[in-house]
PDB file of N, CA and C in Angstrom:
ATOM      1  N   MET A  59       9.064 -11.200 -12.754  1.00 72.00           N
ATOM      2  CA  MET A  59       9.052  -9.971 -13.377  1.00 72.00           C
ATOM      3  C   MET A  59       8.079  -9.010 -12.646  1.00 72.00           C
ATOM      4  N   LYS A  60       8.517  -7.866 -12.428  1.00 82.00           N
ATOM      5  CA  LYS A  60       7.755  -6.910 -11.711  1.00 82.00           C
ATOM      6  C   LYS A  60       6.584  -6.401 -12.634  1.00 82.00           C
ATOM      7  N   PRO A  61       5.502  -6.464 -12.119  1.00 92.00           N
ATOM      8  CA  PRO A  61       4.395  -5.854 -12.965  1.00 92.00           C
ATOM      9  C   PRO A  61       4.589  -4.329 -13.182  1.00 92.00           C
ATOM     10  N   ILE A  62       3.949  -3.972 -14.299  1.00 93.00           N
ATOM     11  CA  ILE A  62       4.042  -2.463 -14.593  1.00 93.00           C
ATOM     12  C   ILE A  62       2.640  -1.725 -13.928  1.00 93.00           C
ATOM     13  N   LEU A  63       3.141  -0.993 -12.910  1.00 95.00           N
ATOM     14  CA  LEU A  63       2.109  -0.378 -12.017  1.00 95.00           C
ATOM     15  C   LEU A  63       1.693   1.026 -12.477  1.00 95.00           C
ATOM     16  N   PRO A  64       0.529   1.347 -12.401  1.00 95.00           N
ATOM     17  CA  PRO A  64       0.146   2.872 -12.579  1.00 95.00           C
ATOM     18  C   PRO A  64       1.018   3.798 -11.674  1.00 95.00           C
ATOM     19  N   SER A  65       1.299   4.914 -12.169  1.00 94.00           N
ATOM     20  CA  SER A  65       2.174   5.785 -11.455  1.00 94.00           C
ATOM     21  C   SER A  65       2.075   5.967 -10.003  1.00 94.00           C
ATOM     22  N   PRO A  66       0.956   6.388  -9.489  1.00 95.00           N
ATOM     23  CA  PRO A  66       0.636   6.553  -8.007  1.00 95.00           C
ATOM     24  C   PRO A  66       0.795   5.170  -7.332  1.00 95.00           C
ATOM     25  N   ILE A  67       0.517   4.084  -7.772  1.00 95.00           N
ATOM     26  CA  ILE A  67       0.682   2.710  -6.946  1.00 95.00           C
ATOM     27  C   ILE A  67       2.175   2.430  -7.007  1.00 95.00           C
ATOM     28  N   ASP A  68       2.923   2.758  -8.209  1.00 93.00           N
ATOM     29  CA  ASP A  68       4.390   2.663  -8.408  1.00 93.00           C
ATOM     30  C   ASP A  68       5.132   3.600  -7.244  1.00 93.00           C
ATOM     31  N   ARG A  69       4.678   4.785  -7.038  1.00 91.00           N
ATOM     32  CA  ARG A  69       5.115   5.668  -5.951  1.00 91.00           C
ATOM     33  C   ARG A  69       4.880   5.083  -4.699  1.00 91.00           C
ATOM     34  N   TYR A  70       3.829   4.508  -4.484  1.00 93.00           N
ATOM     35  CA  TYR A  70       3.432   3.833  -3.138  1.00 93.00           C
ATOM     36  C   TYR A  70       4.466   2.749  -2.927  1.00 93.00           C
ATOM     37  N   PHE A  71       4.707   1.843  -3.633  1.00 91.00           N
ATOM     38  CA  PHE A  71       5.691   0.721  -3.483  1.00 91.00           C
ATOM     39  C   PHE A  71       7.110   1.256  -3.465  1.00 91.00           C
ATOM     40  N   SER A  72       7.395   2.055  -4.432  1.00 85.00           N
ATOM     41  CA  SER A  72       8.793   2.431  -4.522  1.00 85.00           C
ATOM     42  C   SER A  72       9.292   3.026  -3.380  1.00 85.00           C
ATOM     43  N   GLY A  73       8.684   3.744  -2.585  1.00 66.00           N
ATOM     44  CA  GLY A  73       9.113   4.541  -1.317  1.00 66.00           C
ATOM     45  C   GLY A  73       9.417   3.312  -0.302  1.00 66.00           C
ATOM     46  N   LYS A  74       8.824   2.352  -0.456  1.00 51.00           N
ATOM     47  CA  LYS A  74       9.156   1.109   0.660  1.00 51.00           C
ATOM     48  C   LYS A  74      10.433   0.718   0.625  1.00 51.00           C
ATOM     49  N   HIS A  75      11.038   0.756  -0.563  1.00 47.00           N
ATOM     50  CA  HIS A  75      12.421   0.140  -0.643  1.00 47.00           C
ATOM     51  C   HIS A  75      13.653   0.980   0.185  1.00 47.00           C
ATOM     52  N   ASP A  76      13.403   2.158   0.218  1.00 51.00           N
ATOM     53  CA  ASP A  76      14.405   2.966   1.146  1.00 51.00           C
ATOM     54  C   ASP A  76      13.808   3.534   2.383  1.00 51.00           C
ATOM     55  N   GLY A  77      12.790   3.094   2.725  1.00 53.00           N
ATOM     56  CA  GLY A  77      12.145   3.652   4.035  1.00 53.00           C
ATOM     57  C   GLY A  77      11.311   4.836   3.984  1.00 53.00           C
ATOM     58  N   SER A  78      11.166   5.499   2.901  1.00 60.00           N
ATOM     59  CA  SER A  78      10.572   6.757   2.717  1.00 60.00           C
ATOM     60  C   SER A  78       9.105   6.461   2.479  1.00 60.00           C
ATOM     61  N   PHE A  79       8.297   7.551   2.378  1.00 74.00           N
ATOM     62  CA  PHE A  79       6.796   7.288   2.193  1.00 74.00           C
ATOM     63  C   PHE A  79       6.461   8.491   1.402  1.00 74.00           C
ATOM     64  N   ASP A  80       5.673   8.346   0.262  1.00 82.00           N
ATOM     65  CA  ASP A  80       5.423   9.487  -0.626  1.00 82.00           C
ATOM     66  C   ASP A  80       3.853   9.742  -0.456  1.00 82.00           C
ATOM     67  N   LEU A  81       3.562  10.612   0.438  1.00 89.00           N
ATOM     68  CA  LEU A  81       2.103  10.854   0.608  1.00 89.00           C
ATOM     69  C   LEU A  81       1.436  11.638  -0.760  1.00 89.00           C
ATOM     70  N   ARG A  82       2.284  12.070  -1.598  1.00 90.00           N
ATOM     71  CA  ARG A  82       1.800  12.763  -2.886  1.00 90.00           C
ATOM     72  C   ARG A  82       1.154  11.774  -3.791  1.00 90.00           C
ATOM     73  N   ALA A  83       1.204  10.460  -3.337  1.00 94.00           N
ATOM     74  CA  ALA A  83       0.619   9.453  -4.228  1.00 94.00           C
ATOM     75  C   ALA A  83      -0.943   9.302  -3.756  1.00 94.00           C
ATOM     76  N   PHE A  84      -1.349   9.948  -2.608  1.00 96.00           N
ATOM     77  CA  PHE A  84      -2.726  10.055  -2.127  1.00 96.00           C
ATOM     78  C   PHE A  84      -3.422  11.336  -2.393  1.00 96.00           C
ATOM     79  N   SER A  85      -4.661  11.042  -2.386  1.00 97.00           N
ATOM     80  CA  SER A  85      -5.419  12.153  -2.475  1.00 97.00           C
ATOM     81  C   SER A  85      -5.722  12.911  -0.994  1.00 97.00           C
ATOM     82  N   SER A  86      -5.948  14.001  -0.953  1.00 96.00           N
ATOM     83  CA  SER A  86      -6.155  14.620   0.422  1.00 96.00           C
ATOM     84  C   SER A  86      -7.161  13.915   1.353  1.00 96.00           C
ATOM     85  N   ASP A  87      -8.187  13.400   0.634  1.00 97.00           N
ATOM     86  CA  ASP A  87      -9.226  12.627   1.352  1.00 97.00           C
ATOM     87  C   ASP A  87      -9.108  11.138   1.308  1.00 97.00           C
ATOM     88  N   ALA A  88      -7.937  10.715   0.964  1.00 98.00           N
ATOM     89  CA  ALA A  88      -7.819   9.204   0.903  1.00 98.00           C
ATOM     90  C   ALA A  88      -8.061   8.458   2.104  1.00 98.00           C
ATOM     91  N   VAL A  89      -8.481   7.191   1.957  1.00 98.00           N
ATOM     92  CA  VAL A  89      -8.855   6.432   3.159  1.00 98.00           C
ATOM     93  C   VAL A  89      -8.061   5.073   2.920  1.00 98.00           C
ATOM     94  N   VAL A  90      -7.245   4.558   3.957  1.00 98.00           N
ATOM     95  CA  VAL A  90      -6.654   3.423   4.021  1.00 98.00           C
ATOM     96  C   VAL A  90      -7.219   2.370   5.121  1.00 98.00           C
ATOM     97  N   HIS A  91      -7.547   1.188   4.720  1.00 98.00           N
ATOM     98  CA  HIS A  91      -7.999   0.157   5.610  1.00 98.00           C
ATOM     99  C   HIS A  91      -6.913  -0.853   5.765  1.00 98.00           C
ATOM    100  N   ASP A  92      -6.346  -1.000   7.050  1.00 97.00           N
ATOM    101  CA  ASP A  92      -5.437  -2.132   7.197  1.00 97.00           C
ATOM    102  C   ASP A  92      -5.420  -2.643   8.605  1.00 97.00           C
ATOM    103  N   GLU A  93      -5.427  -3.742   8.784  1.00 95.00           N
ATOM    104  CA  GLU A  93      -5.291  -4.620  10.239  1.00 95.00           C
ATOM    105  C   GLU A  93      -6.522  -4.108  10.913  1.00 95.00           C
ATOM    106  N   SER A  94      -7.747  -4.110  10.348  1.00 96.00           N
ATOM    107  CA  SER A  94      -9.009  -3.704  10.964  1.00 96.00           C
ATOM    108  C   SER A  94      -9.196  -2.155  11.450  1.00 96.00           C
ATOM    109  N   ASN A  95      -8.147  -1.320  10.991  1.00 97.00           N
ATOM    110  CA  ASN A  95      -7.987   0.012  11.269  1.00 97.00           C
ATOM    111  C   ASN A  95      -8.447   0.804  10.014  1.00 97.00           C
ATOM    112  N   THR A  96      -8.984   1.911  10.097  1.00 98.00           N
ATOM    113  CA  THR A  96      -9.240   3.079   8.954  1.00 98.00           C
ATOM    114  C   THR A  96      -8.410   4.301   9.335  1.00 98.00           C
ATOM    115  N   HIS A  97      -7.853   4.726   8.205  1.00 98.00           N
ATOM    116  CA  HIS A  97      -6.934   5.904   8.532  1.00 98.00           C
ATOM    117  C   HIS A  97      -7.398   6.790   7.340  1.00 98.00           C
ATOM    118  N   ARG A  98      -7.826   8.130   7.783  1.00 98.00           N
ATOM    119  CA  ARG A  98      -8.366   9.074   6.775  1.00 98.00           C
ATOM    120  C   ARG A  98      -7.491  10.233   6.570  1.00 98.00           C
ATOM    121  N   GLY A  99      -7.079  10.756   5.455  1.00 96.00           N
ATOM    122  CA  GLY A  99      -6.451  11.851   5.354  1.00 96.00           C
ATOM    123  C   GLY A  99      -4.965  11.690   5.293  1.00 96.00           C
ATOM    124  N   HIS A 100      -4.089  12.648   4.974  1.00 94.00           N
ATOM    125  CA  HIS A 100      -2.712  12.712   4.895  1.00 94.00           C
ATOM    126  C   HIS A 100      -2.255  12.487   6.155  1.00 94.00           C
ATOM    127  N   ALA A 101      -2.587  13.078   7.299  1.00 94.00           N
ATOM    128  CA  ALA A 101      -2.011  13.056   8.656  1.00 94.00           C
ATOM    129  C   ALA A 101      -2.107  11.570   9.207  1.00 94.00           C
ATOM    130  N   GLU A 102      -3.281  11.132   9.042  1.00 96.00           N
ATOM    131  CA  GLU A 102      -3.557   9.789   9.701  1.00 96.00           C
ATOM    132  C   GLU A 102      -2.915   8.534   8.809  1.00 96.00           C
ATOM    133  N   ILE A 103      -2.969   8.852   7.571  1.00 95.00           N
ATOM    134  CA  ILE A 103      -2.241   7.791   6.671  1.00 95.00           C
ATOM    135  C   ILE A 103      -0.643   7.977   6.869  1.00 95.00           C
ATOM    136  N   ASN A 104      -0.080   8.988   7.076  1.00 91.00           N
ATOM    137  CA  ASN A 104       1.411   9.230   7.351  1.00 91.00           C
ATOM    138  C   ASN A 104       1.606   8.621   8.672  1.00 91.00           C
ATOM    139  N   ALA A 105       0.759   8.942   9.831  1.00 93.00           N
ATOM    140  CA  ALA A 105       0.904   8.252  10.987  1.00 93.00           C
ATOM    141  C   ALA A 105       0.984   6.645  11.082  1.00 93.00           C
ATOM    142  N   TRP A 106      -0.019   6.175  10.291  1.00 94.00           N
ATOM    143  CA  TRP A 106      -0.188   4.701  10.207  1.00 94.00           C
ATOM    144  C   TRP A 106       1.081   4.052   9.469  1.00 94.00           C
ATOM    145  N   GLN A 107       1.616   4.734   8.430  1.00 91.00           N
ATOM    146  CA  GLN A 107       2.619   4.169   7.743  1.00 91.00           C
ATOM    147  C   GLN A 107       3.967   4.168   8.612  1.00 91.00           C
ATOM    148  N   ALA A 108       4.156   5.336   9.485  1.00 90.00           N
ATOM    149  CA  ALA A 108       5.338   5.407  10.337  1.00 90.00           C
ATOM    150  C   ALA A 108       5.339   4.302  11.322  1.00 90.00           C
ATOM    151  N   ALA A 109       3.969   4.134  12.003  1.00 92.00           N
ATOM    152  CA  ALA A 109       3.888   3.078  12.924  1.00 92.00           C
ATOM    153  C   ALA A 109       4.271   1.781  12.536  1.00 92.00           C
ATOM    154  N   ALA A 110       3.631   1.480  11.321  1.00 91.00           N
ATOM    155  CA  ALA A 110       3.862   0.185  10.837  1.00 91.00           C
ATOM    156  C   ALA A 110       5.436  -0.020  10.446  1.00 91.00           C
ATOM    157  N   ARG A 111       5.950   0.852   9.835  1.00 88.00           N
ATOM    158  CA  ARG A 111       7.446   0.851   9.495  1.00 88.00           C
ATOM    159  C   ARG A 111       8.165   0.623  10.853  1.00 88.00           C
ATOM    160  N   GLN A 112       7.842   1.186  11.884  1.00 91.00           N
ATOM    161  CA  GLN A 112       8.723   1.096  13.108  1.00 91.00           C
ATOM    162  C   GLN A 112       8.333  -0.345  13.850  1.00 91.00           C
ATOM    163  N   LYS A 113       7.122  -0.625  13.617  1.00 94.00           N
ATOM    164  CA  LYS A 113       6.686  -1.985  14.394  1.00 94.00           C
ATOM    165  C   LYS A 113       7.298  -3.173  13.440  1.00 94.00           C
ATOM    166  N   TYR A 114       7.016  -3.283  12.326  1.00 93.00           N
ATOM    167  CA  TYR A 114       7.135  -4.344  11.381  1.00 93.00           C
ATOM    168  C   TYR A 114       8.612  -4.260  10.479  1.00 93.00           C
ATOM    169  N   ASP A 115       9.145  -3.017  10.371  1.00 91.00           N
ATOM    170  CA  ASP A 115      10.229  -2.930   9.347  1.00 91.00           C
ATOM    171  C   ASP A 115      10.139  -3.829   8.235  1.00 91.00           C
ATOM    172  N   PHE A 116       9.048  -3.497   7.494  1.00 90.00           N
ATOM    173  CA  PHE A 116       8.679  -4.498   6.379  1.00 90.00           C
ATOM    174  C   PHE A 116       8.987  -3.845   5.024  1.00 90.00           C
ATOM    175  N   HIS A 117       9.110  -4.747   4.085  1.00 90.00           N
ATOM    176  CA  HIS A 117       9.401  -4.414   2.698  1.00 90.00           C
ATOM    177  C   HIS A 117       8.374  -5.081   1.728  1.00 90.00           C
ATOM    178  N   ALA A 118       7.629  -4.560   0.907  1.00 93.00           N
ATOM    179  CA  ALA A 118       6.702  -4.997   0.078  1.00 93.00           C
ATOM    180  C   ALA A 118       6.978  -4.977  -1.520  1.00 93.00           C
ATOM    181  N   GLU A 119       7.017  -6.277  -2.090  1.00 95.00           N
ATOM    182  CA  GLU A 119       7.511  -6.273  -3.353  1.00 95.00           C
ATOM    183  C   GLU A 119       6.377  -6.830  -4.400  1.00 95.00           C
ATOM    184  N   PRO A 120       5.894  -6.098  -5.208  1.00 97.00           N
ATOM    185  CA  PRO A 120       4.724  -6.337  -5.982  1.00 97.00           C
ATOM    186  C   PRO A 120       5.048  -7.543  -6.929  1.00 97.00           C
ATOM    187  N   GLN A 121       3.987  -8.492  -6.901  1.00 97.00           N
ATOM    188  CA  GLN A 121       4.260  -9.721  -7.676  1.00 97.00           C
ATOM    189  C   GLN A 121       3.404  -9.721  -8.855  1.00 97.00           C
ATOM    190  N   GLU A 122       2.089  -9.382  -8.844  1.00 97.00           N
ATOM    191  CA  GLU A 122       1.210  -9.303  -9.884  1.00 97.00           C
ATOM    192  C   GLU A 122       0.165  -8.364  -9.851  1.00 97.00           C
ATOM    193  N   LEU A 123      -0.414  -7.939 -10.964  1.00 97.00           N
ATOM    194  CA  LEU A 123      -1.499  -6.999 -10.949  1.00 97.00           C
ATOM    195  C   LEU A 123      -2.743  -7.428 -11.646  1.00 97.00           C
ATOM    196  N   THR A 124      -3.816  -7.239 -11.101  1.00 97.00           N
ATOM    197  CA  THR A 124      -4.971  -7.508 -11.785  1.00 97.00           C
ATOM    198  C   THR A 124      -6.102  -6.344 -11.716  1.00 97.00           C
ATOM    199  N   ASN A 125      -6.907  -6.321 -12.511  1.00 95.00           N
ATOM    200  CA  ASN A 125      -7.989  -5.257 -12.374  1.00 95.00           C
ATOM    201  C   ASN A 125      -9.331  -5.818 -12.071  1.00 95.00           C
ATOM    202  N   ASP A 126     -10.099  -5.149 -11.248  1.00 93.00           N
ATOM    203  CA  ASP A 126     -11.563  -5.530 -10.814  1.00 93.00           C
ATOM    204  C   ASP A 126     -12.367  -4.370 -10.733  1.00 93.00           C
ATOM    205  N   ALA A 127     -13.095  -4.170 -11.819  1.00 90.00           N
ATOM    206  CA  ALA A 127     -14.040  -2.931 -11.850  1.00 90.00           C
ATOM    207  C   ALA A 127     -13.281  -1.674 -11.902  1.00 90.00           C
ATOM    208  N   ASP A 128     -13.295  -0.801 -10.924  1.00 89.00           N
ATOM    209  CA  ASP A 128     -12.585   0.334 -11.061  1.00 89.00           C
ATOM    210  C   ASP A 128     -11.256   0.166 -10.007  1.00 89.00           C
ATOM    211  N   ASP A 129     -10.913  -0.969  -9.566  1.00 97.00           N
ATOM    212  CA  ASP A 129      -9.919  -1.167  -8.552  1.00 97.00           C
ATOM    213  C   ASP A 129      -8.679  -1.592  -9.433  1.00 97.00           C
ATOM    214  N   VAL A 130      -7.516  -1.541  -8.952  1.00 98.00           N
ATOM    215  CA  VAL A 130      -6.378  -2.234  -9.340  1.00 98.00           C
ATOM    216  C   VAL A 130      -5.882  -2.926  -7.970  1.00 98.00           C
ATOM    217  N   ILE A 131      -5.555  -4.503  -8.175  1.00 98.00           N
ATOM    218  CA  ILE A 131      -5.157  -5.163  -7.141  1.00 98.00           C
ATOM    219  C   ILE A 131      -3.903  -5.595  -7.422  1.00 98.00           C
ATOM    220  N   VAL A 132      -2.990  -5.408  -6.434  1.00 98.00           N
ATOM    221  CA  VAL A 132      -1.561  -5.811  -6.531  1.00 98.00           C
ATOM    222  C   VAL A 132      -1.242  -6.753  -5.354  1.00 98.00           C
ATOM    223  N   ARG A 133      -0.873  -7.917  -5.738  1.00 98.00           N
ATOM    224  CA  ARG A 133      -0.530  -9.017  -4.830  1.00 98.00           C
ATOM    225  C   ARG A 133       0.905  -8.615  -4.684  1.00 98.00           C
ATOM    226  N   ALA A 134       1.372  -8.630  -3.532  1.00 97.00           N
ATOM    227  CA  ALA A 134       2.896  -8.322  -3.082  1.00 97.00           C
ATOM    228  C   ALA A 134       3.325  -9.385  -1.991  1.00 97.00           C
ATOM    229  N   LYS A 135       4.443  -9.582  -2.321  1.00 97.00           N
ATOM    230  CA  LYS A 135       5.243 -10.369  -1.254  1.00 97.00           C
ATOM    231  C   LYS A 135       5.776  -9.313  -0.100  1.00 97.00           C
ATOM    232  N   VAL A 136       5.333  -9.510   1.140  1.00 96.00           N
ATOM    233  CA  VAL A 136       5.729  -8.685   2.169  1.00 96.00           C
ATOM    234  C   VAL A 136       6.594  -9.375   3.212  1.00 96.00           C
ATOM    235  N   SER A 137       7.646  -8.725   3.415  1.00 96.00           N
ATOM    236  CA  SER A 137       8.454  -9.513   4.418  1.00 96.00           C
ATOM    237  C   SER A 137       8.932  -8.440   5.599  1.00 96.00           C
ATOM    238  N   GLY A 138       9.186  -8.731   6.763  1.00 95.00           N
ATOM    239  CA  GLY A 138       9.624  -8.066   7.780  1.00 95.00           C
ATOM    240  C   GLY A 138       9.563  -8.602   9.029  1.00 95.00           C
ATOM    241  N   ASN A 139       9.465  -7.842  10.136  1.00 95.00           N
ATOM    242  CA  ASN A 139       9.495  -8.294  11.448  1.00 95.00           C
ATOM    243  C   ASN A 139       8.114  -8.594  12.039  1.00 95.00           C
ATOM    244  N   PHE A 140       7.699  -9.793  11.563  1.00 94.00           N
ATOM    245  CA  PHE A 140       6.372 -10.249  11.964  1.00 94.00           C
ATOM    246  C   PHE A 140       6.192 -11.771  11.905  1.00 94.00           C
ATOM    247  N   PRO A 141       5.456 -12.500  12.481  1.00 94.00           N
ATOM    248  CA  PRO A 141       5.296 -14.031  12.456  1.00 94.00           C
ATOM    249  C   PRO A 141       4.931 -14.353  10.942  1.00 94.00           C
ATOM    250  N   ASN A 142       5.449 -15.353  10.415  1.00 95.00           N
ATOM    251  CA  ASN A 142       5.261 -15.981   9.248  1.00 95.00           C
ATOM    252  C   ASN A 142       5.772 -15.243   8.098  1.00 95.00           C
ATOM    253  N   SER A 143       6.652 -14.356   8.256  1.00 97.00           N
ATOM    254  CA  SER A 143       7.163 -13.539   7.287  1.00 97.00           C
ATOM    255  C   SER A 143       8.021 -14.414   6.278  1.00 97.00           C
ATOM    256  N   PRO A 144       8.005 -14.282   5.034  1.00 97.00           N
ATOM    257  CA  PRO A 144       7.068 -13.412   4.256  1.00 97.00           C
ATOM    258  C   PRO A 144       5.781 -13.850   4.120  1.00 97.00           C
ATOM    259  N   VAL A 145       4.785 -12.981   3.651  1.00 98.00           N
ATOM    260  CA  VAL A 145       3.337 -13.314   3.331  1.00 98.00           C
ATOM    261  C   VAL A 145       2.971 -12.653   2.183  1.00 98.00           C
ATOM    262  N   MET A 146       2.001 -13.194   1.603  1.00 98.00           N
ATOM    263  CA  MET A 146       1.484 -12.615   0.287  1.00 98.00           C
ATOM    264  C   MET A 146       0.266 -11.735   0.728  1.00 98.00           C
ATOM    265  N   LEU A 147       0.186 -10.347   0.496  1.00 98.00           N
ATOM    266  CA  LEU A 147      -0.860  -9.603   0.715  1.00 98.00           C
ATOM    267  C   LEU A 147      -1.481  -8.892  -0.534  1.00 98.00           C
ATOM    268  N   ASP A 148      -2.825  -8.809  -0.450  1.00 98.00           N
ATOM    269  CA  ASP A 148      -3.524  -8.007  -1.569  1.00 98.00           C
ATOM    270  C   ASP A 148      -3.610  -6.589  -1.231  1.00 98.00           C
ATOM    271  N   TYR A 149      -3.348  -5.727  -2.091  1.00 98.00           N
ATOM    272  CA  TYR A 149      -3.483  -4.309  -2.030  1.00 98.00           C
ATOM    273  C   TYR A 149      -4.365  -3.747  -2.929  1.00 98.00           C
ATOM    274  N   ARG A 150      -5.757  -3.419  -2.525  1.00 98.00           N
ATOM    275  CA  ARG A 150      -6.684  -3.123  -3.398  1.00 98.00           C
ATOM    276  C   ARG A 150      -6.687  -1.583  -3.489  1.00 98.00           C
ATOM    277  N   PHE A 151      -6.326  -0.980  -4.727  1.00 98.00           N
ATOM    278  CA  PHE A 151      -6.355   0.496  -4.723  1.00 98.00           C
ATOM    279  C   PHE A 151      -7.565   0.963  -5.577  1.00 98.00           C
ATOM    280  N   THR A 152      -8.048   2.063  -5.204  1.00 98.00           N
ATOM    281  CA  THR A 152      -8.979   2.760  -5.985  1.00 98.00           C
ATOM    282  C   THR A 152      -8.352   4.041  -6.390  1.00 98.00           C
ATOM    283  N   LEU A 153      -8.182   4.459  -7.572  1.00 97.00           N
ATOM    284  CA  LEU A 153      -7.558   5.443  -8.135  1.00 97.00           C
ATOM    285  C   LEU A 153      -8.753   6.777  -8.628  1.00 97.00           C
ATOM    286  N   CYS A 154      -8.379   7.860  -8.334  1.00 96.00           N
ATOM    287  CA  CYS A 154      -9.211   9.046  -8.848  1.00 96.00           C
ATOM    288  C   CYS A 154      -8.229  10.210  -9.000  1.00 96.00           C
ATOM    289  N   ASP A 155      -8.435  10.745 -10.327  1.00 95.00           N
ATOM    290  CA  ASP A 155      -7.816  11.768 -10.649  1.00 95.00           C
ATOM    291  C   ASP A 155      -6.302  11.683 -10.662  1.00 95.00           C
ATOM    292  N   GLY A 156      -5.715  10.433 -10.864  1.00 95.00           N
ATOM    293  CA  GLY A 156      -4.278  10.364 -10.872  1.00 95.00           C
ATOM    294  C   GLY A 156      -3.806   9.934  -9.525  1.00 95.00           C
ATOM    295  N   LEU A 157      -4.534   9.738  -8.531  1.00 97.00           N
ATOM    296  CA  LEU A 157      -3.981   9.541  -7.025  1.00 97.00           C
ATOM    297  C   LEU A 157      -4.680   8.417  -6.566  1.00 97.00           C
ATOM    298  N   ILE A 158      -4.253   7.934  -5.332  1.00 97.00           N
ATOM    299  CA  ILE A 158      -4.865   6.771  -4.624  1.00 97.00           C
ATOM    300  C   ILE A 158      -5.903   7.407  -3.749  1.00 97.00           C
ATOM    301  N   HIS A 159      -7.156   6.966  -4.004  1.00 98.00           N
ATOM    302  CA  HIS A 159      -8.180   7.535  -3.338  1.00 98.00           C
ATOM    303  C   HIS A 159      -8.667   6.497  -2.052  1.00 98.00           C
ATOM    304  N   ARG A 160      -8.372   5.250  -2.200  1.00 98.00           N
ATOM    305  CA  ARG A 160      -8.648   4.301  -1.370  1.00 98.00           C
ATOM    306  C   ARG A 160      -7.671   3.131  -1.457  1.00 98.00           C
ATOM    307  N   LEU A 161      -7.202   2.538  -0.296  1.00 98.00           N
ATOM    308  CA  LEU A 161      -6.400   1.373  -0.270  1.00 98.00           C
ATOM    309  C   LEU A 161      -6.928   0.394   0.771  1.00 98.00           C
ATOM    310  N   LEU A 162      -7.149  -0.727   0.369  1.00 98.00           N
ATOM    311  CA  LEU A 162      -7.500  -1.974   1.337  1.00 98.00           C
ATOM    312  C   LEU A 162      -6.607  -3.059   1.282  1.00 98.00           C
ATOM    313  N   ILE A 163      -5.852  -3.176   2.370  1.00 98.00           N
ATOM    314  CA  ILE A 163      -4.839  -4.203   2.434  1.00 98.00           C
ATOM    315  C   ILE A 163      -5.373  -5.467   3.118  1.00 98.00           C
ATOM    316  N   SER A 164      -5.253  -6.531   2.564  1.00 97.00           N
ATOM    317  CA  SER A 164      -5.772  -7.844   3.225  1.00 97.00           C
ATOM    318  C   SER A 164      -4.879  -8.933   2.797  1.00 97.00           C
TER     319      SER A 164
END
């Protein structure tokens, strides 16, 4: 059963089903950490997402949600064009004013 996600996190994962990406889920000064790289602001986050989509052609399906202090952690099954697919990844979101302010993928 898919977990009920906060609205900006739901927008983040929903766009992945059809290949689109909704930057409106992120604050203008948001930061994303993924694969040992940091991406700041809408332009860098959009470029990161486009490059990852092209390289891996991935799909992320949320499996469970937990809260840790101010963060929301979503464990997702991620499948795509990469070794050992599918894998389980943790998406740690920090929300601020109804938007994603920080995302750490591990």
